[in-house]
Coordinates of C-alpha atoms in Angstrom, one line a residue:
M857 CA -66.1 -78.2 41.4
T858 CA -63.7 -79.6 39.4
R859 CA -65.7 -78.7 36.4
I860 CA -65.8 -74.8 37.3
N861 CA -62.2 -74.9 38.3
Q862 CA -60.9 -76.1 35.1
Q863 CA -63.7 -73.6 33.1
I864 CA -61.8 -70.9 35.0
S865 CA -58.0 -72.4 34.3
A866 CA -59.2 -72.3 30.5
E867 CA -60.4 -68.9 30.8
L868 CA -56.9 -67.8 32.2
A869 CA -55.1 -69.8 29.5
M870 CA -57.2 -68.4 26.8
S871 CA -56.7 -64.4 28.2
A872 CA -52.8 -65.4 28.1
V873 CA -52.8 -66.4 24.9
F874 CA -54.8 -63.2 23.6
A875 CA -52.2 -61.0 25.7
V876 CA -49.5 -62.3 24.1
L877 CA -51.2 -61.9 20.1
C878 CA -51.9 -58.8 21.4
A879 CA -48.7 -57.7 22.5
L880 CA -46.9 -58.9 19.3
L881 CA -49.7 -57.4 17.0
A882 CA -49.3 -54.1 18.8
P883 CA -47.2 -51.6 16.7
V884 CA -44.0 -50.9 18.0
A885 CA -42.8 -47.2 19.3
A886 CA -40.3 -45.8 17.3
D887 CA -37.0 -44.3 18.7
P888 CA -36.5 -41.0 19.1
H889 CA -32.8 -41.2 18.9
A890 CA -32.8 -43.1 15.5
V891 CA -31.4 -41.5 12.6
N892 CA -33.6 -41.4 9.1
C893 CA -30.9 -42.3 6.7
S894 CA -33.1 -41.9 3.8
Q895 CA -33.4 -38.1 4.7
V896 CA -29.2 -38.1 5.2
K897 CA -29.1 -39.5 1.6
D898 CA -31.1 -36.9 -0.3
A899 CA -29.5 -33.8 1.8
F900 CA -26.0 -35.7 0.5
T901 CA -27.3 -35.8 -2.7
D902 CA -28.2 -32.6 -2.9
L903 CA -24.5 -31.8 -2.0
G904 CA -23.5 -33.1 -5.2
Y905 CA -21.9 -36.8 -4.1
S906 CA -23.3 -40.0 -5.0
P907 CA -26.4 -41.6 -3.1
A908 CA -25.0 -45.0 -3.1
R909 CA -22.1 -43.5 -0.5
V910 CA -25.1 -43.4 2.2
P911 CA -25.4 -46.2 4.1
T912 CA -29.2 -47.6 4.1
E913 CA -29.5 -47.7 8.0
E914 CA -27.5 -46.4 10.8
T915 CA -24.4 -47.3 12.3
A916 CA -22.3 -46.9 15.3
G917 CA -19.6 -44.8 13.6
E918 CA -16.3 -46.3 15.0
D919 CA -14.7 -45.7 11.9
L920 CA -15.2 -42.0 11.4
R921 CA -12.3 -39.9 12.7
V922 CA -13.9 -36.2 13.0
C923 CA -17.5 -36.8 13.4
A924 CA -18.1 -38.1 17.0
P925 CA -18.5 -42.1 17.3
Q926 CA -22.2 -42.3 17.5
R927 CA -25.2 -43.6 16.0
T928 CA -24.9 -42.1 12.5
C929 CA -25.8 -42.2 9.1
C930 CA -22.1 -41.8 7.8
N931 CA -19.2 -43.6 7.0
A932 CA -15.7 -42.8 6.7
E933 CA -16.0 -42.1 2.5
M934 CA -18.7 -39.6 3.5
E935 CA -16.3 -38.3 6.0
E936 CA -13.5 -37.6 4.2
N937 CA -15.8 -36.2 1.2
F938 CA -17.3 -33.7 3.9
I939 CA -13.3 -33.0 5.1
Q940 CA -12.1 -32.1 1.5
R941 CA -15.3 -29.9 1.1
S942 CA -14.8 -27.8 4.4
S943 CA -11.2 -27.0 3.4
R944 CA -12.3 -26.0 0.0
D945 CA -15.4 -23.9 2.0
F946 CA -12.6 -22.3 4.3
E947 CA -10.3 -21.3 1.4
K948 CA -13.6 -19.3 -0.1
L949 CA -14.8 -18.0 3.0
M950 CA -11.7 -16.7 3.7
D951 CA -10.8 -15.3 -0.1
D952 CA -14.1 -13.9 -0.2
T953 CA -14.1 -12.1 3.3
S954 CA -10.6 -10.5 2.6
E955 CA -11.4 -9.6 -0.7
E956 CA -12.7 -6.1 0.0
L957 CA -9.5 -5.7 1.8
R958 CA -7.1 -6.6 -0.5
D959 CA -8.9 -4.9 -3.3
A960 CA -8.6 -1.7 -1.3
F961 CA -4.7 -1.7 -1.1
M962 CA -3.9 -2.6 -4.7
T963 CA -6.5 -0.6 -6.2
G964 CA -4.9 2.7 -3.5
H965 CA -1.9 2.2 -4.7
K966 CA -2.7 1.8 -8.1
R967 CA -4.6 5.2 -8.0
F968 CA -2.2 7.1 -6.2
D969 CA 1.4 5.4 -7.9
E970 CA -0.4 6.6 -11.3
F971 CA -1.2 10.3 -9.6
F972 CA 2.1 10.8 -8.4
L973 CA 3.9 9.6 -11.9
E974 CA 1.1 11.5 -13.8
L975 CA 1.9 14.7 -11.5
L976 CA 5.8 14.2 -12.5
E977 CA 5.1 14.0 -15.9
N978 CA 2.8 16.6 -16.3
T979 CA 5.1 19.1 -14.4
E980 CA 7.8 18.3 -16.7
R981 CA 6.1 18.5 -19.6
S982 CA 4.8 22.2 -18.3
L983 CA 8.5 23.4 -17.6
N984 CA 9.8 21.8 -21.0
E985 CA 7.1 23.8 -23.0
M986 CA 7.3 27.0 -20.9
F987 CA 11.3 27.0 -21.5
L988 CA 11.4 25.6 -25.2
R989 CA 8.7 28.5 -25.9
T990 CA 10.9 31.0 -24.8
Y991 CA 14.6 30.0 -25.0
G992 CA 14.0 27.7 -28.3
K993 CA 17.6 26.8 -29.3
P994 CA 19.2 28.2 -26.6
Y995 CA 17.2 26.3 -23.7
L996 CA 17.4 23.0 -25.8
Q997 CA 21.2 23.0 -25.8
N998 CA 20.9 23.1 -21.9
A999 CA 17.4 20.9 -21.6
E1000 CA 19.6 17.9 -20.0
V1001 CA 19.9 19.7 -16.6
F1002 CA 16.1 19.9 -15.8
Q1003 CA 15.7 16.4 -17.6
G1004 CA 18.6 15.2 -15.3
L1005 CA 16.5 16.6 -12.1
F1006 CA 13.1 15.1 -13.0
A1007 CA 14.8 11.5 -14.5
E1008 CA 16.1 12.3 -10.8
L1009 CA 12.9 12.8 -8.7
K1010 CA 11.1 9.7 -10.9
R1011 CA 13.6 7.6 -10.3
Y1012 CA 14.0 8.7 -5.9
Y1013 CA 9.7 8.2 -6.2
T1014 CA 9.8 4.7 -7.8
G1015 CA 12.4 3.3 -5.4
G1016 CA 16.1 3.9 -6.7
N1017 CA 18.9 4.8 -4.3
V1018 CA 19.0 8.4 -4.7
N1019 CA 20.2 11.3 -2.3
L1020 CA 17.3 13.9 -3.0
E1021 CA 19.8 16.3 -1.3
E1022 CA 22.7 15.7 -2.8
M1023 CA 21.0 15.2 -6.3
L1024 CA 19.2 19.1 -5.6
N1025 CA 22.4 20.1 -4.6
D1026 CA 23.5 18.6 -7.9
F1027 CA 21.2 20.5 -10.3
W1028 CA 22.1 23.7 -8.4
M1029 CA 25.6 23.7 -9.0
R1030 CA 25.1 22.4 -12.8
L1031 CA 22.9 25.6 -13.2
L1032 CA 25.1 27.6 -11.7
E1033 CA 28.3 26.6 -14.3
R1034 CA 25.4 26.9 -17.5
M1035 CA 24.9 30.4 -15.7
F1036 CA 27.9 31.7 -14.9
Q1037 CA 29.6 30.5 -18.7
L1038 CA 26.7 32.6 -20.0
L1039 CA 27.9 35.5 -17.7
N1040 CA 31.5 35.1 -18.7
S1041 CA 31.4 33.9 -22.2
Q1042 CA 34.1 36.3 -23.4
Y1043 CA 36.6 33.8 -21.1
V1044 CA 38.2 30.3 -21.5
I1045 CA 36.8 28.5 -18.3
T1046 CA 38.0 25.1 -17.5
E1047 CA 36.6 22.6 -15.4
D1048 CA 39.3 23.2 -13.0
Y1049 CA 37.8 26.3 -12.9
L1050 CA 34.1 25.2 -12.5
E1051 CA 35.0 23.1 -9.5
C1052 CA 36.7 26.2 -7.6
I1053 CA 33.4 28.0 -8.1
G1054 CA 31.3 25.0 -6.7
K1055 CA 33.7 25.1 -3.7
Y1056 CA 31.9 28.5 -3.1
M1057 CA 28.3 27.7 -3.7
E1058 CA 27.3 28.1 -0.1
Q1059 CA 28.6 31.4 0.5
L1060 CA 28.0 32.9 -2.6
K1061 CA 24.4 31.6 -2.7
P1062 CA 23.7 33.0 -6.3
F1063 CA 20.5 31.7 -6.1
G1064 CA 19.2 33.3 -3.2
D1065 CA 17.2 31.4 -0.6
V1066 CA 15.1 29.3 -3.4
P1067 CA 17.3 26.5 -3.4
K1068 CA 17.7 26.0 0.4
K1069 CA 13.5 26.3 0.4
L1070 CA 13.2 23.9 -2.3
K1071 CA 15.2 21.7 -1.2
S1072 CA 13.2 21.0 2.2
Q1073 CA 9.8 21.2 0.4
V1074 CA 10.9 18.3 -2.1
T1075 CA 12.5 16.0 0.1
R1076 CA 9.6 16.1 2.4
A1077 CA 6.7 16.1 -0.1
F1078 CA 8.8 13.0 -2.1
I1079 CA 9.7 11.3 1.3
A1080 CA 5.9 11.3 2.2
A1081 CA 4.5 10.6 -1.2
R1082 CA 7.1 7.4 -1.9
T1083 CA 7.0 5.9 1.6
F1084 CA 2.9 6.2 1.6
V1085 CA 2.4 4.6 -1.9
Q1086 CA 5.2 2.2 -0.6
G1087 CA 3.1 1.4 2.7
L1088 CA 0.0 0.4 0.1
V1089 CA 2.3 -2.2 -1.4
V1090 CA 3.3 -3.5 2.0
G1091 CA -0.3 -3.4 3.1
R1092 CA -1.4 -5.2 0.2
E1093 CA 1.3 -8.2 0.3
V1094 CA 0.5 -8.8 3.7
A1095 CA -3.0 -8.8 3.2
N1096 CA -2.5 -11.1 0.2
R1097 CA 0.1 -13.4 2.3
V1098 CA -2.1 -13.7 5.5
S1099 CA -5.4 -14.6 3.6
K1100 CA -3.5 -17.9 2.1
V1101 CA -2.2 -19.2 4.7
N1102 CA -3.2 -23.0 5.1
M1103 CA -5.4 -24.5 7.6
S1104 CA -3.6 -27.0 10.2
S1105 CA -5.4 -30.6 10.3
A1106 CA -6.9 -29.5 14.1
C1107 CA -8.5 -26.7 11.9
V1108 CA -10.1 -28.9 9.1
S1109 CA -11.3 -31.3 11.4
G1110 CA -12.6 -28.5 13.7
F1111 CA -14.6 -26.4 10.9
T1112 CA -15.6 -30.0 9.1
K1113 CA -17.2 -31.2 12.4
M1114 CA -19.0 -27.8 12.6
L1115 CA -20.3 -27.5 9.2
Y1116 CA -21.1 -31.0 8.1
C1117 CA -20.8 -33.5 11.1
S1118 CA -24.8 -32.5 11.7
Y1119 CA -25.5 -34.3 8.3
C1120 CA -24.7 -37.6 9.9
Q1121 CA -27.2 -36.9 12.5
G1122 CA -30.1 -36.1 10.3
L1123 CA -29.9 -32.5 11.4
F1124 CA -28.8 -30.7 8.3
T1125 CA -31.2 -28.3 8.4
L1126 CA -29.6 -26.8 11.8
K1127 CA -26.7 -24.1 11.3
P1128 CA -23.8 -24.1 14.0
C1129 CA -24.6 -22.2 16.9
N1130 CA -22.8 -19.1 16.4
N1131 CA -20.9 -18.8 19.9
Y1132 CA -19.9 -22.5 18.9
C1133 CA -18.4 -21.1 15.4
L1134 CA -16.8 -18.0 16.8
N1135 CA -14.6 -20.8 19.2
V1136 CA -13.8 -22.8 15.7
M1137 CA -12.7 -19.4 14.1
K1138 CA -10.6 -18.3 16.8
G1139 CA -8.8 -21.4 17.1
C1140 CA -8.2 -21.5 13.1
L1141 CA -7.4 -17.8 13.0
A1142 CA -5.3 -17.7 16.0
N1143 CA -2.5 -16.7 14.1
Q1144 CA -3.6 -14.2 12.2
A1145 CA -5.3 -12.7 14.8
D1146 CA -1.6 -11.9 16.7
L1147 CA -1.2 -9.4 13.3
D1148 CA -3.9 -6.9 14.4
P1149 CA -1.9 -5.1 17.1
E1150 CA 1.1 -4.3 14.7
W1151 CA -1.3 -3.9 12.0
S1152 CA -3.5 -1.2 13.9
K1153 CA 0.1 0.3 14.3
Y1154 CA 0.5 0.5 10.8
I1155 CA -2.9 1.7 10.3
D1156 CA -2.4 4.5 12.5
A1157 CA 0.9 5.5 10.9
M1158 CA -0.7 5.9 7.8
L1159 CA -3.6 7.7 8.8
L1160 CA -1.0 9.8 10.4
L1161 CA 1.0 10.2 6.9
T1162 CA -2.2 11.2 5.0
E1163 CA -2.5 14.3 7.0
R1164 CA 1.1 15.2 5.7
L1165 CA 0.1 14.5 2.1
E1166 CA -2.8 16.9 2.3
G1167 CA -0.9 19.5 4.5
P1168 CA 2.7 20.6 4.5
F1169 CA 4.2 17.9 2.8
N1170 CA 1.7 17.5 -0.3
I1171 CA 3.6 17.0 -3.5
E1172 CA 1.3 18.8 -5.4
S1173 CA 1.8 22.1 -4.1
V1174 CA 5.3 21.3 -4.4
M1175 CA 6.2 20.4 -8.0
E1176 CA 3.2 22.5 -9.7
P1177 CA 5.3 26.2 -9.3
I1178 CA 9.0 24.5 -9.3
D1179 CA 9.1 26.3 -12.9
V1180 CA 8.3 29.5 -11.2
K1181 CA 11.1 29.4 -8.2
I1182 CA 13.4 28.1 -10.8
S1183 CA 13.1 30.6 -12.4
E1184 CA 13.1 33.4 -9.5
A1185 CA 16.3 31.7 -8.7
I1186 CA 17.6 32.7 -12.1
M1187 CA 16.4 36.1 -11.9
N1188 CA 18.1 36.5 -8.3
M1189 CA 21.7 35.5 -9.7
Q1190 CA 20.9 37.8 -12.6
E1191 CA 20.4 41.0 -10.3
N1192 CA 23.7 40.0 -8.5
S1193 CA 25.7 38.9 -11.6
M1194 CA 28.2 41.9 -11.3
Q1195 CA 29.3 41.2 -7.3
L1196 CA 29.1 37.1 -8.0
S1197 CA 31.5 37.4 -11.1
Y1198 CA 33.6 39.5 -8.4
Q1199 CA 33.6 37.5 -6.1
V1200 CA 34.3 34.0 -8.2
F1201 CA 37.4 36.5 -9.6
Q1202 CA 38.6 37.0 -6.3
G1203 CA 38.5 33.2 -4.7
C1204 CA 39.5 31.8 -7.8
G1205 CA 41.6 34.2 -9.8
Q1206 CA 41.3 36.1 -13.1
L1207 CA 40.6 34.0 -16.3
E1208 CA 42.1 34.6 -19.7
P1209 CA 40.4 35.9 -22.4
S1210 CA 38.8 33.3 -25.2
G1211 CA 40.6 35.9 -28.1
M1212 CA 37.5 35.3 -30.0
S1213 CA 35.3 38.6 -30.8
R1214 CA 31.2 38.9 -30.6
S1215 CA 30.8 39.0 -34.2
A1216 CA 33.2 35.9 -34.4
R1217 CA 30.9 33.9 -32.2
G1218 CA 27.5 34.9 -34.1
V1219 CA 26.0 36.2 -31.1
S1220 CA 22.9 38.2 -31.9
D1221 CA 22.5 41.9 -30.0
T1222 CA 19.4 41.3 -30.4
F1223 CA 16.1 39.2 -28.7
S1224 CA 13.0 39.5 -30.8
G1225 CA 11.3 36.4 -28.5
R1226 CA 8.1 37.2 -26.5
F1227 CA 7.0 35.1 -23.4
S1228 CA 3.6 33.8 -23.3
P1229 CA 2.7 32.5 -20.2
Y1230 CA 0.0 29.6 -19.5
N1231 CA -3.6 30.8 -18.4
P1232 CA -4.8 29.0 -15.3
E1233 CA -6.8 26.8 -17.0
E1234 CA -4.4 25.4 -19.1
L1235 CA -1.6 24.6 -17.0
P1236 CA -1.6 20.4 -16.9
T1237 CA -2.0 19.8 -13.2
A1238 CA -4.6 23.0 -12.5
A1239 CA -7.3 20.2 -12.3
A1240 CA -5.3 17.8 -10.2
A1241 CA -5.9 19.2 -6.9
S1242 CA -9.5 17.6 -6.2
R1243 CA -8.4 14.3 -7.5
L1244 CA -5.6 14.2 -4.8
D1245 CA -8.4 15.4 -2.1
R1246 CA -10.6 12.7 -3.1
L1247 CA -7.7 10.4 -3.2
V1248 CA -6.9 10.9 0.7
T1249 CA -10.2 11.1 1.5
D1250 CA -10.9 7.8 -0.1
V1251 CA -7.9 6.1 1.4
K1252 CA -8.8 7.5 4.7
E1253 CA -12.2 5.8 5.3
K1254 CA -11.0 2.4 4.2
L1255 CA -7.9 2.3 6.3
K1256 CA -10.2 3.3 9.3
K1257 CA -12.9 0.6 8.3
F1258 CA -10.0 -2.3 8.3
R1259 CA -8.2 -1.2 11.2
K1260 CA -9.2 -4.0 13.3
F1261 CA -9.9 -6.7 10.3
W1262 CA -7.8 -9.4 11.6
S1263 CA -9.2 -9.2 15.2
L1264 CA -12.6 -9.2 13.9
L1265 CA -12.4 -11.8 11.1
P1266 CA -14.0 -14.5 13.2
E1267 CA -16.9 -12.5 13.8
A1268 CA -16.7 -11.6 10.2
F1269 CA -17.1 -15.3 9.1
C1270 CA -19.3 -16.3 11.6
Q1271 CA -21.8 -13.6 10.2
E1272 CA -22.2 -15.1 7.1
E1273 CA -25.5 -16.6 6.9
H1274 CA -24.7 -19.9 5.3
V1275 CA -21.8 -20.2 7.7
A1276 CA -23.7 -20.0 11.3
A1277 CA -26.8 -19.4 13.1
A1278 CA -27.7 -16.1 14.8
E1279 CA -27.2 -15.3 18.2
S1280 CA -30.5 -14.8 18.4
T1281 CA -31.2 -18.7 17.7
E1282 CA -29.3 -19.8 20.0
D1283 CA -31.4 -22.6 21.6
D1284 CA -32.2 -24.1 17.9
C1285 CA -28.6 -24.7 16.3
W1286 CA -25.9 -27.3 16.3
N1287 CA -23.7 -27.2 19.0
G1288 CA -21.0 -29.7 17.6
H1289 CA -23.0 -32.7 19.3
D1290 CA -26.8 -32.7 18.9
K1291 CA -29.5 -29.7 18.7
G1292 CA -29.1 -27.2 21.5
R1293 CA -27.6 -24.2 23.2
Y1294 CA -23.2 -24.4 23.0
V1295 CA -21.9 -24.0 26.5
P1296 CA -18.6 -23.7 26.5
E1297 CA -17.0 -20.1 27.0
V1298 CA -16.3 -17.7 23.9
L1299 CA -12.5 -17.7 24.1
K1300 CA -10.3 -14.2 23.8
D1301 CA -8.5 -13.6 20.1
G1302 CA -4.6 -14.7 19.8
L1303 CA -2.6 -17.6 19.8
T1304 CA -1.9 -17.8 23.8
N1305 CA -5.4 -17.4 24.5
Q1306 CA -6.2 -20.8 22.7
V1307 CA -4.7 -23.0 24.8
N1308 CA -8.1 -24.6 26.0
N1309 CA -9.7 -24.2 23.0
P1310 CA -12.9 -26.8 22.9
E1311 CA -13.1 -26.9 19.4
V1312 CA -9.2 -26.6 17.8
G1313 CA -6.4 -27.8 19.3
V1314 CA -3.7 -25.4 18.7
D1315 CA 0.0 -25.6 19.9
I1316 CA 0.8 -22.2 21.2
S1317 CA 4.4 -23.1 21.5
R1318 CA 4.7 -22.6 17.2
P1319 CA 3.7 -19.8 15.7
D1320 CA 3.2 -19.1 12.3
T1321 CA 6.2 -18.7 10.4
L1322 CA 4.8 -16.7 7.8
I1323 CA 2.8 -14.7 10.1
R1324 CA 5.6 -13.7 12.0
Q1325 CA 7.1 -12.6 8.7
Q1326 CA 4.6 -10.6 8.2
I1327 CA 4.6 -8.7 11.6
M1328 CA 8.3 -7.9 11.4
A1329 CA 7.5 -6.8 7.5
L1330 CA 4.5 -4.3 9.5
K1331 CA 6.9 -3.2 11.9
V1332 CA 9.5 -2.1 9.8
M1333 CA 7.1 -0.2 7.5
T1334 CA 5.5 1.6 10.4
N1335 CA 8.9 2.6 11.5
K1336 CA 9.6 4.3 8.0
L1337 CA 6.2 6.1 8.1
K1338 CA 6.7 7.3 11.3
N1339 CA 9.7 9.0 9.8
A1340 CA 8.3 10.1 6.6
Y1341 CA 5.8 12.4 9.0
D1342 CA 8.6 14.2 10.4
G1343 CA 10.2 14.7 7.0
N1344 CA 13.2 12.1 7.3
D1345 CA 14.1 9.0 5.3
I1346 CA 15.5 6.5 7.7
Y1347 CA 18.2 5.5 5.2
F1348 CA 19.8 8.4 4.7
Q1349 CA 20.0 10.4 7.8
D1350 CA 23.5 12.3 7.2
S1351 CA 21.8 15.6 5.8
N1352 CA 23.7 18.8 5.7
D1353 CA 20.9 21.2 5.5
E1354 CA 19.4 21.1 9.2
S1355 CA 16.6 23.5 8.4
S1356 CA 15.0 20.5 6.2
A1357 CA 15.3 18.0 8.8
S1358 CA 15.6 15.6 6.1
G1359 CA 17.1 13.3 4.5
S1360 CA 16.7 10.9 1.6
G1361 CA 17.3 7.9 -0.3
S1362 CA 15.8 4.3 -1.1
G1363 CA 15.0 2.2 1.8
C1364 CA 12.7 0.4 -0.9
T1365 CA 10.8 -3.0 0.0
E1366 CA 11.1 -5.9 -2.4
T1367 CA 8.1 -5.4 -3.8
C1368 CA 9.3 -1.8 -5.2
V1369 CA 10.1 -1.4 -8.4
T1370 CA 13.7 0.5 -9.3
E1371 CA 13.7 2.6 -12.4
P1372 CA 17.0 2.0 -14.8
D1373 CA 17.2 6.0 -15.2
S1374 CA 20.3 7.3 -15.8
F1375 CA 21.3 10.6 -14.4
I1376 CA 24.1 12.8 -16.6
T1377 CA 26.4 14.2 -14.1
D1378 CA 28.7 15.9 -16.4
A1379 CA 27.5 19.2 -18.2
P1380 CA 28.9 19.5 -21.8
V1381 CA 31.9 21.7 -22.1
Q1382 CA 31.2 24.7 -23.5
E1383 CA 34.0 26.7 -26.1
A1384 CA 35.4 29.6 -24.2
E1385 CA 34.4 33.0 -26.1
K1386 CA 35.7 36.4 -25.9
T1387 CA 34.0 40.4 -25.9
D1388 CA 34.6 43.4 -26.9
E1389 CA 33.7 44.6 -23.4
A1390 CA 36.2 45.2 -20.9
S1391 CA 34.8 43.4 -17.6
S1392 CA 32.6 40.0 -17.6
A1393 CA 30.7 40.9 -15.0
S1394 CA 28.9 43.5 -16.9
I1395 CA 27.7 41.3 -19.9
I1396 CA 24.6 39.8 -20.0
Q1397 CA 24.6 37.6 -23.5
P1398 CA 21.2 36.9 -25.2
N1399 CA 21.0 33.4 -23.8
L1400 CA 21.1 34.9 -20.4
L1401 CA 18.6 37.6 -21.3
L1402 CA 16.0 34.9 -22.8
L1403 CA 16.5 33.5 -19.1
V1404 CA 15.5 36.5 -17.1
L1405 CA 12.9 38.1 -19.4
T1406 CA 11.5 34.1 -18.7
A1407 CA 11.8 34.6 -15.1
L1408 CA 10.3 38.3 -14.8
A1409 CA 7.2 37.0 -16.9
L1410 CA 6.8 34.0 -14.7
K1411 CA 7.2 36.2 -11.5
E1412 CA 4.5 38.3 -13.0
H1413 CA 2.1 35.6 -13.7
W1414 CA 1.9 33.8 -10.2
R1415 CA 1.4 36.7 -8.6

């Protein structure tokens, strides 16, 4: 019995030894949460970094600031590389996403500005060629009156401090002085006498209703054109400045964690969950989103003004026939020359004869010039109508497209394939900690709604100063656009002509360019002349005849 017990004990001992040996020789089961640092090294190298910086084994990550301390294959140096890289990525993402917006305003401003300036240039050239071909030397001697008109129109459009109504009143006054001198060249006409005539301008109405109607049309059209182009400049500048806003440190950390902390866990093939991306971007772009309400109002005001550009305030329809309208005004004065001269003599006194005969003045009794009007196809601005229509149509489409740009910016970022996963893969994405669904709720837009943002710490008590400045710039521009829609320039509201319902002037933003053009306000003093006729009111000098014939020809042509 003792031998049997010893044998059993020996067998049990052998079994125990065998079990221990089997346990020692059996393969160790892999930890499902272990990180393969070799794969992380390859992924880190693919980003352009040295593989020597990657730990060979996972660590606790206690030296990391952004990527949560846990079992990781990242160290502080790798994390710093990720932080710098994410800052560059964010800037590029913002630049790429806002490029179309910035280009739309830059291109729109350039095209409209070129069109309006070209329209002014073509209109002036058309008038100059038409009158030069008709008048010859007499027109050259008085051309500065018309040149001054166009110089001031251009100066107003380019941002100069010009009161359009006063400038147009001055133009008609100077034209009246020249015409009166032509009608009464046998008299000595002093500057004081011309000044007296000016006091009766409104009462005499020598040019009929043309000055009143033209003043209303020109002021409204130029206010609309200039304000619209200024609006495009403001939109361009706001887009440029807001797209360059610096990232906060909290945004940098949140964006780095979203894009690159997955590498540390060996999950570099996963893209951030879409809702996770949205919360990060809503935190990073909280101030930009606050721009949206005022931006939308600004876009709406721009769209309203395009209706005026196409309709009643169409600058092309005003400028193209302006030479004809001026000629009609001249003809009206000629038709009422006798009554006009009589009224002037009654109000300002009788003039003294100059004492020179017609032959001594060298005035010809005949006029051999003949006016040859343009064909419609030859008019410099004839083909521009379709171009303006295309410009307005194109800019309206783009303005509508970008109306909600700033509030939709987070969605635009997260729709990029290389930034976030599709919404359909909500269970197979990086949630900031591991692979799986992103649980927190997506926050609303704007600074105040980010108080509990789980991904980006946002100080809602400190709005971005630059963004607030842009909001104010949009408010000011929107107010100008609304006034321009009504035909008003808010910087000149003291119009004396109620029918025009408009003022004019500068009101130019800092981005406008002021032209250094000057306006000659003093008309050359013509030498008083004498004629054989007894009454100045019955005399039509050849220079005046040229004007009349031109006006008649233009009138026939434009019927």
